[in-house]
Tab-separated table of C-alpha atoms and ligand atoms in Angstrom:
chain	number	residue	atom	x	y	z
A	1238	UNK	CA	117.269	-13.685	-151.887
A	1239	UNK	CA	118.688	-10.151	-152.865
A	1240	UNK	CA	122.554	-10.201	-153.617
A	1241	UNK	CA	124.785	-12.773	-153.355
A	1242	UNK	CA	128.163	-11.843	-152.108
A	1243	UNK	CA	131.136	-13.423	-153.683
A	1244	UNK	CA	134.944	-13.748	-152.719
A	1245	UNK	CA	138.144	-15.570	-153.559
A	1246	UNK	CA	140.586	-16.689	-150.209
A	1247	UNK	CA	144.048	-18.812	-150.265
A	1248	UNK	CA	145.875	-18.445	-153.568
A	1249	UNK	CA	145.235	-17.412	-156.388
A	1250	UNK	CA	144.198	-19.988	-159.287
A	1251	UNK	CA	143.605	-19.818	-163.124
A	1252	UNK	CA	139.939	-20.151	-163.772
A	1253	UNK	CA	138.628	-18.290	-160.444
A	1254	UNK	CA	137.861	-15.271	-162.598
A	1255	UNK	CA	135.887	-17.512	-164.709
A	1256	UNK	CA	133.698	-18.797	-162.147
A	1257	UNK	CA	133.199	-15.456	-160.493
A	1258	UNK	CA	132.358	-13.844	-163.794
A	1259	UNK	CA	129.928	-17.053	-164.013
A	1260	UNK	CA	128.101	-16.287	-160.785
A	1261	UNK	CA	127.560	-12.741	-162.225
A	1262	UNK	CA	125.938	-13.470	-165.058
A	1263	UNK	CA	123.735	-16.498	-164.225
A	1264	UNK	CA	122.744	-14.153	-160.915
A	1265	UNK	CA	122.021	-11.402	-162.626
A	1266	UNK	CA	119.952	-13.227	-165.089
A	1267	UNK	CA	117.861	-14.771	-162.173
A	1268	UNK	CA	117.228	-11.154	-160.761
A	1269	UNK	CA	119.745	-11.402	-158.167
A	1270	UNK	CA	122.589	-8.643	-157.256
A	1271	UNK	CA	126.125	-9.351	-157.006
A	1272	UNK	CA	128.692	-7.689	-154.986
A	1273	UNK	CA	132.637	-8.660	-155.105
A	1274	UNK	CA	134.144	-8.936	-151.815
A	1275	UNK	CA	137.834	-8.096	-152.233
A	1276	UNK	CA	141.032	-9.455	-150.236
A	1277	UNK	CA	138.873	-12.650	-148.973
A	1278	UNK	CA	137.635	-12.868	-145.760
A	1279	UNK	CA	140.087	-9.974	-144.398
A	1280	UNK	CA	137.762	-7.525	-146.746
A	1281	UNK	CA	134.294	-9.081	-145.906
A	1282	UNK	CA	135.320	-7.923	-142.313
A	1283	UNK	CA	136.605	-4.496	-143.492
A	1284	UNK	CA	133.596	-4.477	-146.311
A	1285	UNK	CA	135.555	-3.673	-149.284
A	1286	UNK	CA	132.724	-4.539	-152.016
A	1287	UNK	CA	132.212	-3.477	-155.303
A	1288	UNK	CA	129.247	-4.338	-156.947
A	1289	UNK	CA	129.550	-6.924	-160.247
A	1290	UNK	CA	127.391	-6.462	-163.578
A	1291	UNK	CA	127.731	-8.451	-166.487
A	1292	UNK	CA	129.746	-5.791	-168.386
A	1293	UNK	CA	132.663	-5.410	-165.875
A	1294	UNK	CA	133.102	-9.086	-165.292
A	1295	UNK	CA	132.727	-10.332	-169.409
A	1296	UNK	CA	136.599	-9.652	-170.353
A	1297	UNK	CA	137.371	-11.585	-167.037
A	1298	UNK	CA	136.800	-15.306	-168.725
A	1299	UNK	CA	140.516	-14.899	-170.014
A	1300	UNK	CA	142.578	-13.371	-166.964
A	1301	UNK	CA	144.367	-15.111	-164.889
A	1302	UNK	CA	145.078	-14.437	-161.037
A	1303	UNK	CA	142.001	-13.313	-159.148
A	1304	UNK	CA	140.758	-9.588	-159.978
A	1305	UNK	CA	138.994	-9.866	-156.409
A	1306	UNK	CA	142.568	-10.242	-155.010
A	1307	UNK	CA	143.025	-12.620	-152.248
A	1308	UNK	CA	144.287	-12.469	-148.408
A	1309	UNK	CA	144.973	-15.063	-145.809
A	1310	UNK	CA	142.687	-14.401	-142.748
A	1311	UNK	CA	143.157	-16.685	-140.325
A	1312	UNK	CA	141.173	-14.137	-137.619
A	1313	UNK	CA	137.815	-15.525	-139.343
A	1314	UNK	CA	138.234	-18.400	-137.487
A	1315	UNK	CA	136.897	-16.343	-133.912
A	1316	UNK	CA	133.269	-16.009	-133.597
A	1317	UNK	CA	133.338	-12.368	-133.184
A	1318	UNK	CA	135.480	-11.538	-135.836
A	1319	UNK	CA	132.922	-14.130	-138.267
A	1320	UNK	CA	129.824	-11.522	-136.591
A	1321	UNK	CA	131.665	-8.723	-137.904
A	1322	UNK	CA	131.758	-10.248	-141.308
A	1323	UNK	CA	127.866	-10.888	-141.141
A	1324	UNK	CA	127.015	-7.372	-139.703
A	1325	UNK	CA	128.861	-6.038	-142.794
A	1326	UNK	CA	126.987	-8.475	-145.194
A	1327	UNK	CA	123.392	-6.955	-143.605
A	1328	UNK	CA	124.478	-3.364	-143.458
A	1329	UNK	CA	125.237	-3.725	-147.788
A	1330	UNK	CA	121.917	-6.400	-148.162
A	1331	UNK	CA	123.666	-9.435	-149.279
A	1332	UNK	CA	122.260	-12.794	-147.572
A	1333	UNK	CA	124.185	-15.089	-149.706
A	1334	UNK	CA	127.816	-15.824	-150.027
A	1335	UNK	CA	130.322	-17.828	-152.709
A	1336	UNK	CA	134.004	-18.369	-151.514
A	1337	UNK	CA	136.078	-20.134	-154.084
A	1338	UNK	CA	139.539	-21.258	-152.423
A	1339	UNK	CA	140.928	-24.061	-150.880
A	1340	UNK	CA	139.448	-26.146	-147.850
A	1341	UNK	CA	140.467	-23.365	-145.239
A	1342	UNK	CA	138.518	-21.344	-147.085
A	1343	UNK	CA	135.403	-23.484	-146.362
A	1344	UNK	CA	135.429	-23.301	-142.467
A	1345	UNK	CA	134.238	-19.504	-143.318
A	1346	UNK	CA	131.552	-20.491	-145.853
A	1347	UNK	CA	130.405	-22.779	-142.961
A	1348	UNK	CA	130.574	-20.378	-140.598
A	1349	UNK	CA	129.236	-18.084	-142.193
A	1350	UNK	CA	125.861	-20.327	-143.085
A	1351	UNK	CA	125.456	-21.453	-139.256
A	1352	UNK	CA	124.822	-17.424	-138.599
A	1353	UNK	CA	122.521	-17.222	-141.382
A	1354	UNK	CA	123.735	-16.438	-144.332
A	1355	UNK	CA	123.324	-19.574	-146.591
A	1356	UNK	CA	127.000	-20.105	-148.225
A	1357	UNK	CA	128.433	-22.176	-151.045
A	1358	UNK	CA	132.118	-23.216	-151.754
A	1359	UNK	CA	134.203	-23.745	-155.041
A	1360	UNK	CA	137.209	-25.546	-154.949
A	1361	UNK	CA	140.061	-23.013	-156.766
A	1362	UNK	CA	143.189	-24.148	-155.923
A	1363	UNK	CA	145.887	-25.309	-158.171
A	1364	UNK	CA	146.686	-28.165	-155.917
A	1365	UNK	CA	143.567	-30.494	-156.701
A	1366	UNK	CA	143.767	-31.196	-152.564
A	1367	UNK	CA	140.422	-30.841	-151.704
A	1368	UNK	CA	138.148	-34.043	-150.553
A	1369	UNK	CA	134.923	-35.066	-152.822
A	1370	UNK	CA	136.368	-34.165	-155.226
A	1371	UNK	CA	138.808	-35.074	-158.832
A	1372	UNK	CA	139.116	-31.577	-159.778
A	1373	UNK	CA	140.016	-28.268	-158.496
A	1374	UNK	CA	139.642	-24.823	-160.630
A	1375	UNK	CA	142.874	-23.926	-161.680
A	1376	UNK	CA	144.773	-27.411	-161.933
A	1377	UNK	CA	144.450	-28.016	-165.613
A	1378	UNK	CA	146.479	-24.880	-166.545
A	1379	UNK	CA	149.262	-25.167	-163.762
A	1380	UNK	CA	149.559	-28.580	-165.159
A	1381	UNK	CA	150.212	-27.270	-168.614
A	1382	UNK	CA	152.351	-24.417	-167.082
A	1383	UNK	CA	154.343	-26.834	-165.741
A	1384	UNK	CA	154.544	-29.601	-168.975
A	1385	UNK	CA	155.604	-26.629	-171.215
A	1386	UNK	CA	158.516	-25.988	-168.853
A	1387	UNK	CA	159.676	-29.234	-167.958
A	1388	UNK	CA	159.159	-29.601	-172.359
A	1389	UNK	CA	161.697	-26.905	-172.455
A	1390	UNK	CA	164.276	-28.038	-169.421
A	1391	UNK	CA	164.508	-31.522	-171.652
A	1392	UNK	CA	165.694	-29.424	-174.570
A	1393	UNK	CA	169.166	-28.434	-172.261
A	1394	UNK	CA	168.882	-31.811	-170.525
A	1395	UNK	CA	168.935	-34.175	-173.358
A	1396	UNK	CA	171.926	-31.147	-175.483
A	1397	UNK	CA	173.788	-31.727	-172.345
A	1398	UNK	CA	173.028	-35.195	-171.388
A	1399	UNK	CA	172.130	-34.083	-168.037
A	1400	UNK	CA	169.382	-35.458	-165.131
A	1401	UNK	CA	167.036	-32.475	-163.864
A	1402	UNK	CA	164.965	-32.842	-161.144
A	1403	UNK	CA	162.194	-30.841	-161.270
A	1404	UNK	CA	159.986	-29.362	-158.164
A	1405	UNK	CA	156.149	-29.059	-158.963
A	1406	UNK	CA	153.923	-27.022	-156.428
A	1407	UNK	CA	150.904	-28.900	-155.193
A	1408	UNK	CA	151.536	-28.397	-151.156
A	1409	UNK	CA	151.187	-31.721	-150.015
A	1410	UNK	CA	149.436	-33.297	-152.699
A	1411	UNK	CA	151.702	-35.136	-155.576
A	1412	UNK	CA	148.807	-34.964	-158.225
A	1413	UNK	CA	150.013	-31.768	-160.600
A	1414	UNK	CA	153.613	-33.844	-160.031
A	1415	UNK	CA	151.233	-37.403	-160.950
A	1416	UNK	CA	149.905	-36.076	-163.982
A	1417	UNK	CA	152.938	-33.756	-165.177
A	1418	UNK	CA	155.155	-36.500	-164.817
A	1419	UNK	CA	153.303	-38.751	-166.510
A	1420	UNK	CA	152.317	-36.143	-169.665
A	1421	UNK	CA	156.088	-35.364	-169.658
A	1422	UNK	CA	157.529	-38.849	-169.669
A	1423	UNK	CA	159.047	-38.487	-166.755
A	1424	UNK	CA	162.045	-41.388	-165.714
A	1425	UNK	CA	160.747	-41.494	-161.993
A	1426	UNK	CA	157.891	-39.625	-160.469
A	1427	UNK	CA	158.282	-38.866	-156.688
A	1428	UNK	CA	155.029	-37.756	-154.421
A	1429	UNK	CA	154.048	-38.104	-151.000
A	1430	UNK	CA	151.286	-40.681	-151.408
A	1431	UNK	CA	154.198	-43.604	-152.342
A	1432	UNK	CA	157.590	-44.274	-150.736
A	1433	UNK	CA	160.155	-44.066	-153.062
A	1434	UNK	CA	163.613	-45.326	-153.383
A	1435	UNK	CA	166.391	-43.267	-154.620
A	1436	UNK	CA	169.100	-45.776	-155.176
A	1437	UNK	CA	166.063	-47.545	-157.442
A	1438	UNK	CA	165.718	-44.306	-159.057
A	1439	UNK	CA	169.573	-43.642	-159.873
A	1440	UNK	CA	169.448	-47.474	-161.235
A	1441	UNK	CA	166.694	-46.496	-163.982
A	1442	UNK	CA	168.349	-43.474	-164.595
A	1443	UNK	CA	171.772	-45.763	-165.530
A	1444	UNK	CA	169.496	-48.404	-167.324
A	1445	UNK	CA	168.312	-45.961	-169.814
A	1446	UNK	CA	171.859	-44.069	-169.807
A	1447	UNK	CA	173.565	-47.411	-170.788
A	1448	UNK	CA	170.335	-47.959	-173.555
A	1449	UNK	CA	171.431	-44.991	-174.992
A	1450	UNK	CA	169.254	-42.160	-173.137
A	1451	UNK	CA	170.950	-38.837	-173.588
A	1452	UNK	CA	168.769	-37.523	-170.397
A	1453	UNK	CA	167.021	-38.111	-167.647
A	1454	UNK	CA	163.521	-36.147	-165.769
A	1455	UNK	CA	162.436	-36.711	-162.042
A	1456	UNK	CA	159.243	-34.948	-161.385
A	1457	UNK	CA	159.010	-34.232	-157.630
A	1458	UNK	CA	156.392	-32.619	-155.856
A	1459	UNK	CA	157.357	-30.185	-153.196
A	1460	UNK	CA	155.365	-31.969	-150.466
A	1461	UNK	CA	158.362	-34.605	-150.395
A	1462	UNK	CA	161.497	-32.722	-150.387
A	1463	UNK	CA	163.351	-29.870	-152.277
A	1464	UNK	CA	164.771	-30.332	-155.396
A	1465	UNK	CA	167.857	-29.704	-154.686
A	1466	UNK	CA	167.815	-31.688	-151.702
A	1467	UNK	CA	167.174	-34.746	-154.233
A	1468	UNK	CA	169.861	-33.792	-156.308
A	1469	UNK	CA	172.550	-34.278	-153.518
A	1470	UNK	CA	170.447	-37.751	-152.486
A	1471	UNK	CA	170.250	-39.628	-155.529
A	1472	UNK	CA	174.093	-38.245	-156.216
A	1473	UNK	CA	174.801	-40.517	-153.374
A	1474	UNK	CA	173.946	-43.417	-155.854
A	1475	UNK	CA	175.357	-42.597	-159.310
A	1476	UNK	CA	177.862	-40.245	-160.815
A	1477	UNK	CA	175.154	-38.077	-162.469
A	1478	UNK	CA	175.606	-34.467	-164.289
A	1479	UNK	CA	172.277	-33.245	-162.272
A	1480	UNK	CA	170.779	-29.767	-161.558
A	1481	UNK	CA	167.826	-29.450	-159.411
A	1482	UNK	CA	164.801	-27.116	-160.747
A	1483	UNK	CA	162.066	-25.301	-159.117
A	1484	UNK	CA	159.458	-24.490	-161.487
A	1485	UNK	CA	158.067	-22.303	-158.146
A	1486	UNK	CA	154.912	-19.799	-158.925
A	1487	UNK	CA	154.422	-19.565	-162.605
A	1488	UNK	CA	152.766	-22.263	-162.000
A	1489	UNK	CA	149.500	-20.204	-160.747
A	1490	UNK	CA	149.716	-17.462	-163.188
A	1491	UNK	CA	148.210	-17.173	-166.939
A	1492	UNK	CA	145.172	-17.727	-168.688
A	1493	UNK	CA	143.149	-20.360	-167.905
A	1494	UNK	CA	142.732	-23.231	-170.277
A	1495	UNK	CA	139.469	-24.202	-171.906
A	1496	UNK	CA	138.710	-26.799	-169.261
A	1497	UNK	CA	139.162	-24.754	-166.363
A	1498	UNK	CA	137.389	-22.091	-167.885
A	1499	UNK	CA	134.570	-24.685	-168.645
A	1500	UNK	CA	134.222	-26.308	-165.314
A	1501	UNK	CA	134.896	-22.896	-163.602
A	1502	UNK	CA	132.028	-21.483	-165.398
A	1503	UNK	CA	130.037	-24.726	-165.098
A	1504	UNK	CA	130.607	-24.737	-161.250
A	1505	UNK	CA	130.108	-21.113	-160.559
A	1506	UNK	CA	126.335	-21.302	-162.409
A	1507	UNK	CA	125.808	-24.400	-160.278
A	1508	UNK	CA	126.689	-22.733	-157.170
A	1509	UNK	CA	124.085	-19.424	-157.994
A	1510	UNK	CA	121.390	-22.481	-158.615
A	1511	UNK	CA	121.939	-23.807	-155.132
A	1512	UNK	CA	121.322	-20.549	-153.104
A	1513	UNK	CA	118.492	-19.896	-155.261
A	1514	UNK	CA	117.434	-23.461	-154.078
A	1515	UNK	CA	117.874	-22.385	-150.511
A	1516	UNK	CA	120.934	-24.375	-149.798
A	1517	UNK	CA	124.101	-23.526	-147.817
A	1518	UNK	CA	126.743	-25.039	-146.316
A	1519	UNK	CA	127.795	-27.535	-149.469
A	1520	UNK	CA	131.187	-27.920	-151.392
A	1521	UNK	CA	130.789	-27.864	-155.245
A	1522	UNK	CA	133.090	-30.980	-156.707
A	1523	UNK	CA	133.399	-32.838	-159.541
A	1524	UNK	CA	133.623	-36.074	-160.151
A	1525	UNK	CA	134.226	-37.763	-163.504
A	1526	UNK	CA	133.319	-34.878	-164.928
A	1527	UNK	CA	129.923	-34.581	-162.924
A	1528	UNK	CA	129.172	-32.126	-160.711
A	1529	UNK	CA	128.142	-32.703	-157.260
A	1530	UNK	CA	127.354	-31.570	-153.933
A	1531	UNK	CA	128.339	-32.762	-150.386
A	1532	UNK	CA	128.367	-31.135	-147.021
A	1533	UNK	CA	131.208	-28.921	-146.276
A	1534	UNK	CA	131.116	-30.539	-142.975
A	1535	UNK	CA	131.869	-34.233	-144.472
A	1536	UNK	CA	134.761	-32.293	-146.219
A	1537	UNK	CA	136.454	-31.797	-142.685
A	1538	UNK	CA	136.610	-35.761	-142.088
A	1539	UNK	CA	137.752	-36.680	-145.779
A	1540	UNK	CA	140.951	-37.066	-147.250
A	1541	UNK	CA	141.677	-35.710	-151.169
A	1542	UNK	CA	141.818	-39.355	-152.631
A	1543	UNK	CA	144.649	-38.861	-155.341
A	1544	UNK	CA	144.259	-40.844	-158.750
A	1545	UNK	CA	147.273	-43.449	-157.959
A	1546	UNK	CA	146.964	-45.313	-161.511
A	1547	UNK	CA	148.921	-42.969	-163.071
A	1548	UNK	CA	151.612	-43.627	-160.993
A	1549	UNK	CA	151.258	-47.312	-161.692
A	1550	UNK	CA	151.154	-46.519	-165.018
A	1551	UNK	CA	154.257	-44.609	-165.664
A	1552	UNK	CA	156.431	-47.371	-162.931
A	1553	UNK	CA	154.991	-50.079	-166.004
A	1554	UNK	CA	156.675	-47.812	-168.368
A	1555	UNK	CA	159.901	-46.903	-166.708
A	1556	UNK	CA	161.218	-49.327	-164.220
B	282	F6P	O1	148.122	-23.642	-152.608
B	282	F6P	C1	148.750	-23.167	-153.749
B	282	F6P	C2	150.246	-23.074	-153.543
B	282	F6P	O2	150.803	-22.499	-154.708
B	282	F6P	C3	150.934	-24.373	-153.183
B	282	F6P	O3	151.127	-25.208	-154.297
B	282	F6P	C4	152.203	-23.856	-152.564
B	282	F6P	O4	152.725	-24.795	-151.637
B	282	F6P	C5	151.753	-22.600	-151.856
B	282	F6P	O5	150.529	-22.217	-152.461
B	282	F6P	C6	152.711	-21.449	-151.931
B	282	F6P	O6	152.212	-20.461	-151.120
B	282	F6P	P1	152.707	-18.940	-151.173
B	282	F6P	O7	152.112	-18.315	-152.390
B	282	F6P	O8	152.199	-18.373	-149.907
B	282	F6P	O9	154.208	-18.979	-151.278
């Protein structure tokens, strides 16, 4: 092994800095090279690399966004466009790769290993929808992003005894809207992994009203509907003072917290001691808190298994 090529594909996440500035050092400290590979897979093709030491990566711990920048390139999915990408990795010497993104992102670090050059993935993706996995880089701080907003909406809700409903990010997946609701003590949390019932909803909303609840918070993740779209539902069942809220993408921006800087850092050393182990083809995950390892290929017939108890947990508390 020479130098290990390293990029960042899909959007951006808090915390992908911190892994790639972890593959630089522990590299570096085996004897290995490492070269940046800018805009994703669209700049592997193009080769726009800059080679990574340990001094211009140190500040990077702290930053959020991705200083390698990111592009969706959906042309890496033809076989001649994936030879360019490997011609380009031979031409500079690099013979191992790291992509950190979501799953798309992992058809290229397969691809890319079935022509040779042994590839890892890291899951960075705010949306924690990855399979094999409980954790994604980048979660942890959209999840505070988010509580410290939907903190401040209650503030104007509970002055103006007002329901808000508020939109999380997450794609399809309802955990950042699982655990924000739940941290925020949300009245009803809506995702697509459970139906849901408005009119039930508008009915705990007047419970706590009539209890003397000067507010009300519905967490919704955008993978069920719009917010506002909500609003004029559940306005179908109650005569509610309600404004719909999209928190939208502040939610991927800012400095990463100390656990996704930990596991970032923790998953991109892991990653360097794979290829140095001769492996390719594998998806870094965690797992209560342990890291592991499984095929990237096993990925493609999984499902992201979403922690359900805390909806459970917060329906004890509410309804
Ligand atoms: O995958 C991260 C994410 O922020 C999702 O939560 C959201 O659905 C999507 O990306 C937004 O994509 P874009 O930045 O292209 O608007």
């Amino acid at each position: 092994m020479k130098r290990i090529g390293i990029l960042t594909s899909g959007g951006d996440a808090p915390g992908m800095n911190a892994a790639v500035r972890a593959v630089t050092k522990t590299a570096i400290h085996n004897g290995l090279g490492v070269v940046g590979i800018r805009y994703g897979f669209a700049g592997l093709v193009a080769g726009d690399f800059v080679t990574l030491t340990a001094e211009n990566v140190d500040h990077m711990i702290s930053l959020g966004g991705t200083f390698l920048y990111s592009a969706r390139f959906p042309e890496f999915a033809q076989p001649e466009v994936q030879k360019k990408g490997v011609e380009q990795l031979k031409k500079h010497d690099i013979d191992t790769v790291i992509v950190i993104g979501g799953d798309g992102s992992y058809h290229g670090a397969l691809a890319l290993t079935r022509l040779g050059i042994n590839s890892i993935g890291l899951p960075g993706t705010i949306d924690n929808d990855i399979p094999c996995t409980d954790y994604t880089i980048g979660l942890d701080t959209a999840c505070n992003t988010a509580l410290e907003a939907i903190d401040k909406i209650r503030d104007t809700a509970s002055s103006h005894h007002r329901v808000f409903i508020v939109n999380v990010m997450g794609r399809g997946c309802g955990d950042i809207a699982m655990r924000v609701g739940l941290a925020s003590g949300a009245d009803a949390i809506v995702v697509p992994e459970r139906p849901y019932d408005v009119k039930e909803i508008a009915e705990t909303l007047k419970r706590g009203f009539a209890a003397g609840k000067d507010h009300g918070i519905i967490v919704l993740a955008e993978g069920v509907m719009d917010a506002e779209e909500f609003r004029t539902e559940l306005l179908k069942y109650g005569d509610f003072d309600a404004r719909a809220n999209i928190l939208g993408h502040m939610q991927r921006g800012g400095s990463p917290t100390v656990l996704d800087r930990v596991n970032a850092t923790k998953m991109g050393n892991y990653a360097v001691k794979l290829l140095l182990d001769g492996k390719g083809g594998l998806a870094v995950g965690m797992e209560n808190g342990q890291l592991e390892t499984h095929d990237i290929l096993d990925l493609f017939d999984d499902t992201h298994r979403s922690d359900e108890t805390l909806l459970d947990i917060n329906d004890e508390m509410t309804k």
